[in-house]
Short mmCIF file of C-alpha atoms in Angstrom, two decimals:
data_model
loop_
_atom_site.label_atom_id
_atom_site.label_comp_id
_atom_site.label_asym_id
_atom_site.label_seq_id
_atom_site.Cartn_x
_atom_site.Cartn_y
_atom_site.Cartn_z
CA MET A 1197 23.96 -9.30 22.13
CA SER A 1198 19.36 -8.75 21.29
CA GLY A 1199 20.44 -5.57 22.01
CA SER A 1200 23.17 -5.17 19.37
CA ILE A 1201 21.05 -6.91 16.54
CA ALA A 1202 18.00 -4.32 17.56
CA MET A 1203 20.34 -1.56 16.55
CA ILE A 1204 21.57 -3.02 13.13
CA GLY A 1205 17.06 -4.07 12.79
CA VAL A 1206 16.72 0.14 13.17
CA GLY A 1207 20.16 0.79 10.12
CA LEU A 1208 18.64 -1.09 8.70
CA ALA A 1209 15.35 -0.08 8.12
CA ALA A 1210 16.63 3.61 8.86
CA ALA A 1211 19.08 2.57 5.24
CA GLY A 1212 15.60 1.19 3.72
CA ALA A 1213 13.41 3.77 4.24
CA ALA A 1214 16.15 6.67 3.15
CA ILE A 1215 16.63 4.72 -0.38
CA GLY A 1216 13.10 3.50 -1.08
CA GLY A 1217 12.02 7.01 -0.43
CA GLY A 1218 14.47 8.12 -3.07
CA ILE A 1219 13.38 6.14 -5.20
CA GLY A 1220 9.95 7.09 -4.91
CA ASN A 1221 10.53 10.93 -5.70
CA GLY A 1222 12.92 10.13 -8.43
CA LEU A 1223 10.26 7.91 -10.31
CA ILE A 1224 7.51 10.46 -9.97
CA ILE A 1225 9.39 13.32 -10.38
CA SER A 1226 10.79 12.07 -13.88
CA LYS A 1227 7.11 10.99 -14.59
CA MET A 1228 6.30 14.39 -14.60
CA LEU A 1229 8.75 16.43 -16.56
CA GLU A 1230 8.02 13.87 -18.94
CA GLY A 1231 4.39 14.83 -18.72
CA MET A 1232 5.46 18.39 -19.19
CA ALA A 1233 7.58 17.99 -21.95
CA ARG A 1234 4.86 15.71 -23.97
CA GLN A 1235 2.04 18.56 -23.06
CA PRO A 1236 2.88 21.54 -21.43
CA GLU A 1237 -0.56 22.61 -21.02
CA LEU A 1238 -1.02 20.54 -18.51
CA GLU A 1239 2.12 22.06 -16.24
CA GLY A 1240 -0.05 23.30 -13.69
CA LYS A 1241 -2.03 20.14 -13.15
CA LEU A 1242 1.00 17.51 -13.10
CA ARG A 1243 3.27 19.56 -10.99
CA SER A 1244 0.04 19.55 -8.10
CA ASN A 1245 0.25 16.09 -8.68
CA MET A 1246 3.03 16.10 -8.44
CA PHE A 1247 3.36 18.09 -5.52
CA VAL A 1248 0.91 15.00 -3.91
CA GLY A 1249 2.07 12.43 -4.43
CA VAL A 1250 5.45 12.79 -3.27
CA ALA A 1251 4.06 13.98 0.21
CA LEU A 1252 2.66 10.51 -0.04
CA VAL A 1253 5.51 8.94 -0.97
CA GLU A 1254 7.43 10.89 1.69
CA ALA A 1255 5.61 10.19 4.60
CA VAL A 1256 6.78 6.67 4.54
CA PRO A 1257 10.19 7.47 4.86
CA ILE A 1258 9.52 9.44 8.18
CA ILE A 1259 7.10 6.83 9.52
CA THR A 1260 9.61 4.78 9.84
CA ILE A 1261 12.48 6.75 10.77
CA ALA A 1262 10.45 8.09 14.27
CA ILE A 1263 9.90 4.78 14.30
CA ALA A 1264 13.20 3.09 14.19
CA PHE A 1265 14.59 5.61 16.62
CA MET A 1266 11.76 4.63 19.37
CA LEU A 1267 13.44 1.46 18.74
CA PHE A 1268 16.30 2.89 19.18
CA SER A 1269 15.67 4.73 22.79
CA LYS A 1270 15.17 1.71 24.47
#
């Protein structure tokens, strides 16, 4: 019984990580494109900041998936 509940928790954690990462990346990229449309001369600076932001947003879902897989293997 408790094993099946843990598997539901693992699935919810993985789904939440995927959804949160997708929403976060979408917001970062949309705001970067909005900034580039307003000030095209800042394209390089905005793009480099976007890559840092996307990397930070992607770190949390990757860690969450790794922890979910560790719980899944128990």
